[in-house]
Amino acid sequence: MVTINSWGRLSREEHNVVALSDRGQIQASLTTPGLAHGMGRSYGDVCLNPQGEIWITTGLDHFIAFDESTGRLVCEAGVLLQDIQRLMIPRGWILPVTPGTQLVTVGGAIANDVHGKNHHVVGSFGDHIKSLTLIRTNGETIECGPDQHPEWFSATVGGVGLTGVIASAEIQLRPVAGPWVDTETIAFDNLEEFFRLSDTSEAQWEHTVSWIDCISKGGGRGLFMRGNPADTKDRKAPKAGKLTMPIVPPVSMVNRLTLRPFNMTYYHLKKWQAKRELAHYEPFFYPLDNVLHWNRMYGPKGFYQYQSVVPREVGQDAVQAMLKEIARSGDGSFLAVLKTFGNRQPLGMLSFPQPGVTLALDFPNHGDRTHKLFKRLDAIVREAKGRIYLAKDARMPKELFEAGYPRLAEFIQYRDPGISSGLSRRLMGS
Amino acid sequence: MKLKKKIAIIGATSAIAEQCARQWAKENPSEIVLVSRNQEKAERIASDLKVRTPDAVITNLQVDFLDAGQIQELIHQIYQSGNVDVALIAHGSLPDQEACQNDLVLCREALDVNGISPVLFAEAFAMQMQKANSGTLAIIGSVAGDRGRKSNYTYGAAKGLVAGYVQGLQHRFANTNVKVVLIKPGPTDTPMTAHLKQSGAKLAPVDRVAAEVVRGIESGQRVIYTPKIWSVIMMVIRNLPHFVFKRLDI
C-alpha cells in the first residue's frame, strides 16, 4: 500500500497502486475495483480511492499519430498537456483549451472537462475531443465521440473517471503563430466594473481572467487580465527558473497575518504596472507551474479550493455575497480567480462549466472554522442555482451536488460498477 | 546546430531506453533504429517517436536476443544504411533472486539476458565501429554489478560481467575514435521495478535518469552513475569490510 495525496493534501490515505504502461494490457490490469489516477492535480477526493486500488495512467504517455495538415492529434490518455504544448506550439498548433496548470494528463483533462481563460470563445476541453477509447472493467472497449455513441461520450467527458478508463483520445488542435500572447492588465475597483470589462472584452479578447482581492473592504477590487494569441514568432523565450517549495511548513503560510499585506501589495503593484505586454504562453497560462509543490505552503493540514459557478443574471449579487462572507471570515487566498463562462451548454452530463460567472479560491484547512464558511458559501450557491466544481471539491454536501448537477440520474446509468472513488462514495453512495 | 545522428537502441522497449529515445528525438536525429523482442510494444514506441520527430526515419527491428548469429547479422544490416553514431544497449530484466536460487533454468535465463546478450550486441557493434573508426557504444549496467549482495546477486553477477567486459572494450578502443560508455543506474522508476515501488522503495524518475544518460553519452564519459549520488553510495558499499557488510540486510 502506498500513501497517495491529491493536490489539496487534505488526507494521507493508503492505496494499492497498479501502474498502467502498456496500452494493449490495460484491460488485463483492471481485475479488482479501482480508479484511474493521472497526475493527482485535482484538489479533493475525485482522484482518490482510499484503501482501494489506483490505476496510475502516467505511463500511458505515447503519441499515436499527428496530422500536420489538419491538426488532429491522437495520443494515449497519460500524455501531459505540457508535452503536447511544448512539442506542437513550435509546429504551429496549440491545445484549444488548457487549465491553469499544464501538468495534467489528457485523460484527467477529459474526465474533469477542464476549462480555460477562453471558455467564452471555445468552450471546454471536451468540446475539442473528436473521439476517445474507453475501457470498461467488464471487458468492453467503447469508441465514442460526438458522432459515435454520443451518450457514452457525454457521460465520459466530465464523468470524473467513473465510466471506465480512458485509454486514448483524438484531439483537434488549433493553429497558432507562435508561443506569444498579447496581454493587457486593467485594475478594477468593484464587481460592476469587472462585469463591464468582461462584457466589453469578450468579443475582442480570446483569454480573459481576473485576480480578485478577496479580503479588501467591500470586496471586489481586482485585476482584469486579457490576452490574444500574438502573431510574433521570433523572440527569445524567457528562461523558466524552477522554484521548489522544499518543505511543508509547520503551519500554513497563508494566514490572517500574511494575506492582507500580500493582497494589498499585489493589487497596487500590478495596478501601477498595468500595461500591455507580450507574454510567453507558459507564464501567462501556467503562472504556478514553475513553483514545484506550491501546495505545500498551506502547511500540514492542506487546503481546500472552493470553485463555484452561478448564472449570470444573479452573478453579481451572488459573487458579492460570497466575497462579503469571505472578507468577514478573514480567511481566503492569494489566488482568487473570477471569470465569466460563455453562453454554451456543457457537453458532459457532469461537466462543470455552464453559462455564468465562476469564482475560485483556496482556503487553508482550519477545520470547523473553514467548514462553517463553506456552509455559508454553499447557501449562496444553492440560492443562485449554481454548482461546485467536482475536480476541486472535497466536502460539498450531497444535496448541493444533486441540485447543481441535474443530469446526475442520467449519468448514473453509464457508471462502470468496477470503478469507485472517494468522491463517488461521498456523493453518489457507491 | 547539432549534426544529425543515426542512433541504434537495443532493448528499445525498456523504459530508460524509451526515454532516451524521446530525448534524442528532440535533437532532430536522421534515423533511430529500434531493436526489440516485442513487436507490438516497439510499434507503439516507433509511432510515438514518429510524432515527436517527423523528419527522422524510425526503423523497428525484431531479433532473438540470445542468438549470436542473428545478432551479428542484424548489426551488419543496420550498418548497411550508414554508420551508427550512437548505439545504446539497454535491455535487461530484474529476476527474483530467490526464484533463481531454486530454479536453475530461471537463473540461467537471468544470466543470459542481463549478461551474455548485452555483451554479444556490444561485440557486434564493436566490430562495426572499429571498421568505421567512429561511434559511441553505451551499455546499461547497474549499480548491482559493483558488489554481489544476497538480495540480487544473480542479476548483479550478470551486470558485473558487463562491467568487466566494458573495461576491456574501453582498453581496446583507448586510442581510437570509438567511445565506450558504461551506465550504472540506481533503482529507477520503471515497470521493471514497479513491485519495489509498491513496497515503498524510493526510485529515481526515469526521465531524469535518461537525461543524465544522454548527456553522459554526449560527453563520452566512461562510467555514468545515475542519479550521481549512487557513485558515492556504491563507493561506500564496495569498500565496506566483509565483517560489516555481512551484517547488512541488503
XYZ file of C-alpha atoms in Angstrom:
680
model
C 0.000 0.000 0.000
C 1.221 3.493 -0.826
C 0.097 6.853 0.514
C -1.432 8.998 -2.181
C -2.426 12.626 -1.842
C -4.392 14.823 -4.117
C -3.302 18.418 -4.692
C -5.090 19.814 -1.641
C -3.110 17.466 0.660
C -6.119 17.044 2.906
C -5.728 13.321 3.508
C -2.970 10.751 3.603
C -4.826 7.642 2.561
C -3.299 4.304 1.647
C -3.854 2.950 -1.849
C -2.905 -0.190 -3.652
C -1.112 1.082 -6.746
C -1.079 -0.515 -10.178
C 0.869 1.269 -12.909
C -0.621 1.109 -16.397
C 2.091 1.434 -19.008
C 1.081 -0.796 -21.890
C -1.934 0.304 -23.888
C -2.515 -3.259 -25.052
C -2.632 -4.545 -21.482
C -4.988 -2.089 -19.762
C -7.917 -4.471 -19.682
C -5.810 -7.172 -18.086
C -4.878 -4.822 -15.228
C -8.447 -3.959 -14.230
C -9.059 -7.080 -12.212
C -10.136 -5.563 -8.908
C -12.300 -2.472 -8.447
C -10.278 0.729 -8.714
C -9.939 4.188 -10.182
C -7.728 5.737 -12.864
C -5.357 8.370 -11.464
C -3.135 10.629 -13.530
C -1.079 13.464 -12.019
C -3.274 13.863 -8.941
C -3.713 17.582 -9.629
C -7.354 17.708 -8.705
C -7.773 19.077 -5.214
C -10.081 16.798 -3.294
C -11.110 13.161 -3.463
C -12.183 12.926 -7.108
C -8.874 11.226 -7.984
C -8.559 9.140 -4.813
C -9.854 5.717 -3.888
C -8.920 5.435 -0.203
C -7.987 1.903 0.883
C -8.687 0.718 -2.644
C -6.858 0.335 -5.917
C -5.484 3.162 -8.049
C -4.509 2.701 -11.691
C -1.749 5.174 -12.397
C -2.014 6.294 -16.012
C 1.096 8.437 -16.395
C 2.896 5.539 -18.087
C 0.351 5.678 -20.912
C 2.222 8.585 -22.419
C 2.631 7.740 -26.091
C 1.677 9.874 -29.013
C -0.082 7.747 -31.598
C -0.499 9.916 -34.669
C -0.481 13.538 -35.737
C -1.725 15.054 -38.948
C 0.249 18.262 -39.600
C -2.300 19.453 -42.145
C -5.439 19.122 -40.020
C -4.011 19.447 -36.501
C -5.598 16.199 -35.317
C -3.554 14.571 -32.585
C -4.151 11.056 -31.317
C -2.432 10.144 -28.067
C -2.661 7.956 -25.009
C -4.513 9.308 -22.005
C -1.434 9.702 -19.793
C 0.246 12.245 -22.079
C 0.709 15.557 -20.251
C -0.705 18.764 -21.674
C 2.810 20.153 -21.227
C 4.207 17.555 -23.624
C 1.629 18.485 -26.247
C 2.206 22.222 -25.879
C 5.984 22.032 -25.997
C 6.000 19.709 -28.984
C 3.228 21.254 -31.019
C 3.432 25.029 -30.499
C 6.737 25.277 -32.413
C 4.969 23.398 -35.216
C 2.102 25.857 -35.336
C -0.548 24.038 -33.290
C -1.804 24.599 -29.761
C -4.277 22.977 -27.389
C -7.514 24.930 -27.763
C -8.274 24.668 -24.040
C -5.940 24.378 -21.095
C -6.499 24.749 -17.367
C -4.193 26.771 -15.101
C -1.621 24.000 -14.972
C -0.220 22.016 -17.868
C 0.957 19.267 -15.537
C -2.209 17.249 -16.025
C -2.907 14.281 -18.244
C -5.158 14.267 -21.285
C -7.321 11.656 -19.558
C -7.670 13.853 -16.479
C -8.490 16.895 -18.600
C -11.296 14.951 -20.306
C -12.589 13.304 -17.139
C -12.899 16.708 -15.451
C -13.845 18.525 -18.673
C -11.452 21.314 -17.716
C -11.849 24.886 -18.880
C -9.501 27.777 -19.525
C -9.454 31.522 -19.775
C -11.039 31.297 -23.237
C -14.184 29.396 -22.363
C -16.290 32.211 -23.798
C -14.704 31.565 -27.216
C -14.008 27.848 -27.462
C -15.796 26.056 -24.630
C -14.153 23.405 -22.521
C -11.645 20.594 -23.157
C -14.282 18.042 -24.135
C -15.510 20.291 -26.943
C -12.293 19.532 -28.831
C -12.206 15.775 -28.417
C -13.117 14.021 -31.647
C -13.109 10.535 -30.204
C -11.846 8.543 -27.270
C -11.332 4.928 -26.331
C -12.977 3.867 -23.110
C -12.024 0.594 -21.458
C -14.596 -0.848 -19.090
C -13.845 -3.254 -16.277
C -16.312 -5.782 -17.738
C -14.101 -6.353 -20.778
C -15.838 -3.942 -23.143
C -13.974 -1.357 -25.190
C -16.102 1.570 -26.331
C -15.003 4.013 -29.007
C -17.021 7.162 -28.602
C -17.145 10.788 -29.686
C -19.617 13.469 -30.682
C -20.715 11.333 -33.649
C -20.202 7.857 -32.275
C -22.001 6.609 -29.162
C -22.558 10.240 -28.171
C -24.304 9.163 -24.960
C -21.164 7.375 -23.772
C -19.106 10.363 -24.819
C -21.321 12.760 -22.938
C -21.132 10.582 -19.821
C -17.336 10.254 -20.029
C -16.481 13.910 -20.708
C -16.645 15.389 -17.238
C -17.537 11.928 -15.899
C -14.726 12.089 -13.316
C -13.352 8.700 -14.361
C -16.417 6.744 -13.328
C -17.491 5.392 -16.748
C -14.308 3.405 -17.459
C -10.635 4.018 -18.070
C -9.897 6.482 -20.871
C -7.113 4.842 -22.850
C -6.572 7.304 -25.681
C -8.150 10.286 -27.381
C -8.157 12.249 -30.591
C -7.817 15.994 -30.013
C -8.397 18.776 -32.507
C -5.598 21.323 -32.010
C -5.851 24.954 -33.135
C -3.438 26.774 -35.421
C -1.182 29.264 -33.659
C 1.546 31.592 -34.924
C 3.910 31.097 -32.021
C 4.291 30.940 -28.265
C 3.450 34.594 -27.586
C 0.357 36.227 -26.186
C -0.568 39.928 -26.404
C -1.751 40.756 -22.918
C -3.254 43.645 -21.083
C -3.914 44.119 -17.362
C -6.535 46.549 -16.110
C -7.314 47.281 -12.476
C -10.948 47.438 -11.394
C -12.473 48.697 -8.160
C -15.644 46.686 -7.883
C -17.659 43.884 -9.410
C -19.724 46.216 -11.536
C -16.564 47.299 -13.282
C -15.463 43.690 -13.570
C -18.639 42.742 -15.401
C -18.401 45.786 -17.635
C -14.814 44.829 -18.530
C -15.902 41.243 -19.198
C -18.739 42.328 -21.447
C -16.649 44.720 -23.475
C -13.618 42.435 -23.705
C -15.093 39.119 -24.658
C -15.774 39.940 -28.286
C -12.210 41.066 -28.944
C -10.130 39.091 -26.481
C -9.755 35.327 -26.516
C -8.475 34.995 -22.974
C -9.957 36.809 -20.020
C -9.484 36.166 -16.334
C -9.322 38.217 -13.178
C -7.438 38.078 -9.971
C -9.538 39.392 -7.183
C -8.582 40.785 -3.807
C -10.857 38.666 -1.673
C -10.308 40.481 1.615
C -10.300 44.151 0.705
C -13.060 46.168 2.318
C -16.239 45.850 0.328
C -14.626 43.112 -1.733
C -14.474 43.037 -5.464
C -11.459 45.048 -6.468
C -9.017 43.244 -8.647
C -7.043 42.978 -11.834
C -8.592 42.072 -15.145
C -6.216 40.284 -17.480
C -6.930 39.723 -21.134
C -4.883 38.244 -23.918
C -4.852 37.282 -27.574
C -2.502 34.955 -29.413
C 0.223 37.173 -30.916
C 1.491 36.938 -34.471
C 5.052 37.229 -33.280
C 7.209 34.214 -33.752
C 10.853 35.132 -33.438
C 11.559 36.272 -29.972
C 13.738 34.670 -27.405
C 11.715 32.631 -24.921
C 12.279 33.563 -21.281
C 14.333 31.145 -19.290
C 11.999 29.369 -16.942
C 13.538 29.173 -13.498
C 12.217 26.345 -11.385
C 11.441 27.100 -7.774
C 10.521 24.419 -5.316
C 8.645 24.664 -2.079
C 11.156 22.424 -0.328
C 9.331 21.600 2.895
C 5.917 21.615 4.413
C 5.989 24.465 6.925
C 4.545 23.571 10.344
C 1.666 25.998 9.842
C 0.046 27.441 6.764
C 1.955 30.350 5.272
C -1.381 31.667 4.068
C -2.947 33.164 7.166
C -4.523 36.297 8.554
C -1.116 37.863 9.067
C 0.146 37.356 5.538
C -2.976 37.582 3.470
C -3.942 41.237 3.785
C -0.469 42.690 3.137
C 0.086 40.298 0.244
C -3.177 41.124 -1.473
C -2.742 44.840 -0.922
C 0.788 44.865 -2.258
C -0.063 42.653 -5.203
C -3.024 44.810 -6.163
C -1.177 48.102 -6.000
C 1.986 46.815 -7.613
C 0.128 45.312 -10.546
C -2.146 48.316 -10.844
C 0.894 50.511 -11.057
C 2.497 48.231 -13.616
C -0.723 47.658 -15.545
C 0.039 47.792 -19.220
C 0.058 45.935 -22.472
C 2.847 43.486 -22.949
C 3.880 40.484 -24.913
C 3.935 37.408 -22.682
C 5.201 33.901 -23.296
C 2.350 31.391 -23.115
C 3.825 29.391 -20.227
C 3.847 32.107 -17.534
C 0.601 33.507 -18.966
C -1.359 30.237 -18.894
C 0.507 28.436 -16.122
C 1.817 31.016 -13.647
C 2.367 28.485 -10.862
C 3.840 25.564 -12.768
C 7.315 26.903 -12.104
C 6.841 26.665 -8.376
C 7.005 22.934 -7.759
C 4.946 21.730 -4.804
C 3.428 25.157 -4.126
C 0.575 23.282 -2.470
C 2.911 22.682 0.474
C 2.735 26.296 1.551
C -0.625 25.634 3.171
C 1.055 23.540 5.821
C 0.497 20.001 7.066
C -3.308 20.233 7.176
C -3.594 21.038 3.496
C -6.122 23.309 1.854
C -9.442 23.412 0.107
C -10.323 25.028 -3.112
C -13.851 26.319 -3.462
C -14.876 26.885 -7.064
C -18.447 27.618 -7.949
C -20.319 28.839 -10.963
C -23.535 30.831 -10.726
C -25.813 32.038 -13.528
C -25.017 35.414 -14.971
C -28.357 37.032 -14.058
C -27.642 36.647 -10.354
C -23.879 36.563 -10.764
C -23.013 39.971 -9.430
C -25.104 39.651 -6.308
C -24.008 36.099 -5.592
C -20.307 36.828 -6.051
C -20.629 39.978 -3.961
C -22.314 37.990 -1.210
C -19.625 35.302 -1.285
C -16.828 37.872 -1.165
C -18.503 39.533 1.762
C -18.641 36.249 3.681
C -15.010 35.553 2.879
C -13.835 39.019 3.864
C -15.758 38.678 7.093
C -14.142 35.339 7.847
C -10.655 36.788 7.388
C -9.603 33.604 5.593
C -9.077 33.379 1.917
C -6.310 33.111 -0.558
C -3.596 34.734 -2.578
C -5.258 33.074 -5.506
C -8.756 34.235 -6.025
C -9.918 33.950 -9.576
C -13.004 35.324 -11.240
C -14.054 34.511 -14.789
C -17.176 34.561 -16.903
C -18.122 31.456 -18.858
C -19.512 31.666 -22.360
C -23.113 31.143 -23.196
C -22.987 27.471 -24.149
C -24.454 24.344 -22.682
C -21.933 21.870 -21.280
C -21.180 18.785 -23.322
C -20.774 16.361 -20.445
C -23.553 15.185 -18.156
C -21.432 16.226 -15.171
C -19.367 18.981 -16.824
C -18.791 21.949 -14.593
C -18.854 24.972 -16.904
C -22.261 26.477 -17.511
C -23.238 29.969 -18.600
C -22.422 32.351 -15.801
C -19.603 33.538 -13.623
C -17.139 31.357 -11.764
C -15.224 32.220 -8.612
C -12.337 30.065 -7.353
C -10.499 30.478 -4.075
C -8.101 28.492 -1.939
C -8.644 28.205 1.791
C -6.176 26.815 4.313
C -7.767 23.962 6.216
C -8.786 25.306 9.614
C -11.235 22.507 10.299
C -14.580 23.653 11.684
C -13.955 27.311 11.068
C -13.418 26.640 7.361
C -16.427 24.353 7.116
C -18.650 26.984 8.668
C -17.580 29.431 5.996
C -18.235 26.820 3.294
C -21.744 26.291 4.621
C -22.468 29.987 4.176
C -20.967 29.940 0.667
C -22.963 26.786 -0.183
C -26.142 28.568 0.787
C -25.364 31.383 -1.641
C -24.519 28.946 -4.456
C -27.672 26.925 -3.843
C -29.833 30.032 -3.764
C -28.273 31.222 -7.029
C -28.866 27.791 -8.649
C -25.168 27.339 -9.188
C -22.857 24.385 -8.749
C -19.467 23.429 -7.346
C -16.594 22.034 -9.430
C -16.066 18.320 -8.723
C -12.364 18.487 -9.632
C -11.848 20.909 -6.761
C -14.282 19.528 -4.239
C -13.593 17.565 -1.066
C -16.600 18.356 1.064
C -19.773 19.555 -0.613
C -22.979 18.085 0.803
C -24.814 15.518 -1.286
C -27.939 17.599 -1.730
C -25.988 20.549 -3.135
C -24.363 18.167 -5.594
C -27.730 16.773 -6.633
C -29.209 20.245 -7.000
C -26.234 21.514 -9.011
C -25.986 18.588 -11.415
C -29.476 17.886 -12.785
C -28.257 15.219 -15.246
C -26.949 13.009 -12.436
C -29.635 10.321 -12.769
C -28.900 10.021 -16.474
C -25.165 9.802 -15.769
C -25.538 7.013 -13.209
C -26.657 4.594 -15.946
C -23.219 4.832 -17.573
C -21.153 4.216 -14.460
C -18.692 1.362 -14.503
C -19.559 -0.843 -11.496
C -15.869 -1.746 -11.139
C -14.899 1.875 -10.544
C -15.370 3.989 -7.469
C -13.670 6.997 -5.894
C -13.686 8.856 -2.610
C -15.908 11.427 -4.294
C -18.337 8.921 -5.807
C -18.821 7.196 -2.460
C -19.331 10.527 -0.735
C -21.739 11.991 -3.273
C -23.301 9.053 -5.098
C -23.275 6.475 -2.347
C -21.018 3.936 -4.103
C 23.046 23.348 -34.934
C 23.836 19.809 -33.949
C 24.803 17.314 -36.622
C 22.106 14.827 -37.435
C 22.753 11.459 -35.882
C 21.924 7.873 -36.528
C 21.057 6.149 -33.304
C 20.542 2.446 -32.637
C 18.772 1.300 -29.482
C 18.816 -2.326 -28.378
C 16.067 -3.248 -25.966
C 14.097 -0.245 -27.190
C 11.041 -1.093 -25.133
C 12.926 -0.746 -21.851
C 11.737 2.348 -20.031
C 15.136 4.039 -19.769
C 15.836 3.346 -23.455
C 12.488 4.752 -24.462
C 13.028 7.954 -22.508
C 16.493 8.307 -24.054
C 14.923 7.903 -27.495
C 12.492 10.724 -26.711
C 15.357 12.988 -25.683
C 17.220 12.191 -28.869
C 14.046 12.766 -30.861
C 14.139 16.401 -29.676
C 17.609 16.767 -31.179
C 16.338 16.111 -34.665
C 18.124 12.844 -35.483
C 18.287 11.473 -39.014
C 17.497 7.916 -38.057
C 16.510 5.934 -34.991
C 16.770 2.154 -35.189
C 14.773 0.324 -32.535
C 15.647 -3.281 -31.786
C 13.415 -5.288 -29.501
C 11.712 -8.583 -28.802
C 8.152 -7.302 -28.528
C 6.800 -6.156 -31.871
C 3.580 -4.627 -30.581
C 5.246 -2.542 -27.891
C 8.007 -1.469 -30.237
C 5.496 -0.281 -32.811
C 3.854 1.854 -30.157
C 7.210 3.427 -29.360
C 8.009 3.892 -33.040
C 4.753 5.712 -33.764
C 5.289 7.905 -30.695
C 8.769 8.860 -31.902
C 7.396 9.495 -35.363
C 5.042 12.139 -33.956
C 7.873 13.644 -31.921
C 10.336 13.789 -34.792
C 8.501 13.548 -38.117
C 11.631 14.120 -40.212
C 13.571 11.169 -38.830
C 13.436 7.669 -40.214
C 12.300 5.302 -37.478
C 13.082 1.635 -38.068
C 11.717 -1.147 -35.959
C 13.547 -4.484 -35.966
C 12.985 -7.723 -34.063
C 15.616 -10.269 -33.102
C 16.195 -13.200 -30.786
C 18.323 -11.595 -28.062
C 20.200 -14.798 -27.323
C 21.030 -15.872 -30.855
C 24.593 -14.749 -31.580
C 24.281 -15.411 -35.324
C 21.111 -13.355 -35.656
C 22.616 -10.529 -33.619
C 25.694 -10.298 -35.781
C 23.607 -10.366 -38.942
C 21.266 -7.683 -37.605
C 24.013 -5.229 -36.654
C 25.619 -5.805 -40.014
C 22.290 -4.983 -41.629
C 21.931 -1.798 -39.567
C 25.314 -0.619 -40.810
C 24.358 -1.217 -44.451
C 22.367 2.005 -44.447
C 25.219 4.024 -42.895
C 27.365 4.231 -39.797
C 25.792 4.388 -36.365
C 26.737 7.420 -34.271
C 25.319 6.202 -31.006
C 24.414 2.647 -30.035
C 22.650 2.140 -26.722
C 22.329 -1.381 -25.347
C 19.615 -1.168 -22.755
C 17.759 -4.437 -22.314
C 17.573 -6.459 -19.153
C 15.176 -7.909 -16.670
C 15.216 -7.968 -12.911
C 14.848 -11.563 -11.779
C 13.626 -12.681 -8.400
C 16.752 -13.733 -6.545
C 15.111 -16.441 -4.512
C 13.483 -17.946 -7.600
C 16.898 -18.056 -9.282
C 18.290 -19.925 -6.283
C 15.546 -22.526 -6.548
C 15.387 -22.922 -10.302
C 18.500 -23.141 -12.422
C 16.533 -22.542 -15.597
C 15.485 -19.118 -14.297
C 18.991 -18.494 -13.059
C 20.405 -19.277 -16.484
C 17.845 -17.037 -18.217
C 18.692 -14.152 -15.899
C 22.411 -14.501 -16.604
C 21.801 -14.797 -20.341
C 19.545 -11.796 -20.785
C 21.404 -9.460 -18.424
C 24.974 -10.586 -19.101
C 25.609 -12.635 -22.215
C 23.145 -10.934 -24.525
C 24.339 -7.326 -23.983
C 27.912 -8.488 -24.490
C 27.035 -10.162 -27.797
C 25.371 -6.984 -29.057
C 28.304 -4.890 -27.875
C 30.775 -7.138 -29.623
C 28.799 -6.938 -32.857
C 28.753 -3.120 -32.661
C 32.425 -3.051 -31.691
C 33.270 -4.894 -34.879
C 31.458 -2.296 -36.990
C 32.622 0.711 -35.021
C 36.199 -0.412 -35.313
C 35.839 -0.624 -39.090
C 34.290 2.815 -39.211
C 36.630 4.173 -36.543
C 33.708 6.132 -35.171
C 30.711 5.837 -32.904
C 29.792 5.797 -29.250
C 28.752 2.497 -27.730
C 26.821 2.827 -24.483
C 25.766 -0.119 -22.368
C 23.443 -0.058 -19.407
C 24.925 -1.951 -16.492
C 23.791 -1.458 -12.938
C 24.974 -0.401 -9.517
C 24.101 -4.004 -8.639
C 27.226 -5.079 -10.555
C 29.563 -3.248 -8.174
C 29.376 -5.738 -5.329
C 27.479 -9.006 -5.025
C 24.716 -8.820 -2.432
C 22.439 -11.577 -1.212
C 19.277 -9.787 -2.324
C 20.141 -9.821 -6.045
C 23.483 -11.421 -6.798
C 22.370 -13.323 -9.884
C 21.366 -10.073 -11.551
C 24.408 -8.372 -10.027
C 26.751 -11.025 -11.374
C 25.412 -10.611 -14.901
C 25.815 -6.831 -14.630
C 29.290 -7.386 -13.178
C 30.119 -9.419 -16.265
C 29.041 -6.479 -18.412
C 31.170 -4.093 -16.336
C 34.284 -6.234 -16.727
C 33.619 -6.631 -20.410
C 33.227 -2.874 -20.933
C 36.541 -2.226 -19.188
C 38.222 -4.469 -21.709
C 36.441 -2.825 -24.590
C 37.446 0.635 -23.345
C 41.033 -0.565 -23.205
C 40.785 -1.942 -26.737
C 39.429 1.339 -28.141
C 41.507 3.656 -25.963
C 43.459 5.200 -28.820
C 40.693 5.335 -31.418
C 37.683 7.497 -32.164
C 35.338 4.886 -30.757
C 33.983 5.663 -27.307
C 32.587 3.098 -24.903
C 30.353 4.197 -22.055
C 29.090 2.150 -19.118
C 25.911 3.417 -17.474
C 25.069 2.352 -13.929
C 21.577 3.418 -12.981
C 20.435 3.122 -9.408
C 16.898 1.865 -8.786
C 14.759 3.697 -11.342
C 11.026 4.107 -11.560
C 10.181 1.755 -14.438
C 7.756 -1.132 -14.991
C 10.708 -3.421 -14.096
C 10.752 -2.049 -10.546
C 7.005 -1.454 -10.059
C 6.877 -4.089 -7.302
C 9.632 -2.280 -5.365
C 7.695 0.961 -5.509
C 4.592 -0.697 -4.152
C 6.603 -1.768 -1.117
C 7.723 1.789 -0.567
C 11.149 1.976 -2.260
C 12.469 5.359 -3.395
C 13.054 5.257 -7.118
C 14.621 7.829 -9.429
C 12.328 9.314 -12.087
C 13.081 7.659 -15.406
C 13.180 10.874 -17.450
C 15.828 12.298 -15.157
C 17.925 9.142 -15.445
C 17.518 9.225 -19.222
C 18.558 12.888 -19.387
C 21.753 12.039 -17.497
C 22.388 9.035 -19.734
C 22.002 11.110 -22.898
C 24.234 13.861 -21.511
C 26.842 11.353 -20.383
C 26.888 9.672 -23.782
C 27.204 13.069 -25.483
C 30.289 13.885 -23.422
C 31.723 10.382 -23.813
C 32.081 9.775 -20.082
C 33.491 6.304 -19.349
C 31.257 5.447 -16.404
C 27.990 7.189 -15.618
C 26.309 6.680 -12.273
C 22.768 7.982 -12.403
C 21.484 9.627 -10.267
C 25.019 10.749 -9.381
C 24.588 10.062 -5.668
C 24.997 6.361 -6.481
C 28.694 6.789 -7.191
C 29.124 7.752 -3.542
C 26.768 5.102 -2.189
C 28.485 2.367 -4.184
C 31.953 3.540 -3.216
C 30.941 3.029 0.384
C 29.357 -0.356 -0.292
C 32.323 -1.598 -2.329
C 34.723 -0.644 0.431
C 32.848 -1.916 3.443
C 34.909 -4.603 5.171
C 33.289 -8.008 4.999
C 32.690 -8.220 8.756
C 30.454 -5.158 8.482
C 28.996 -5.981 5.104
C 27.812 -9.443 6.173
C 25.562 -7.908 8.802
C 23.734 -5.721 6.328
C 20.399 -6.922 5.079
C 20.810 -5.635 1.536
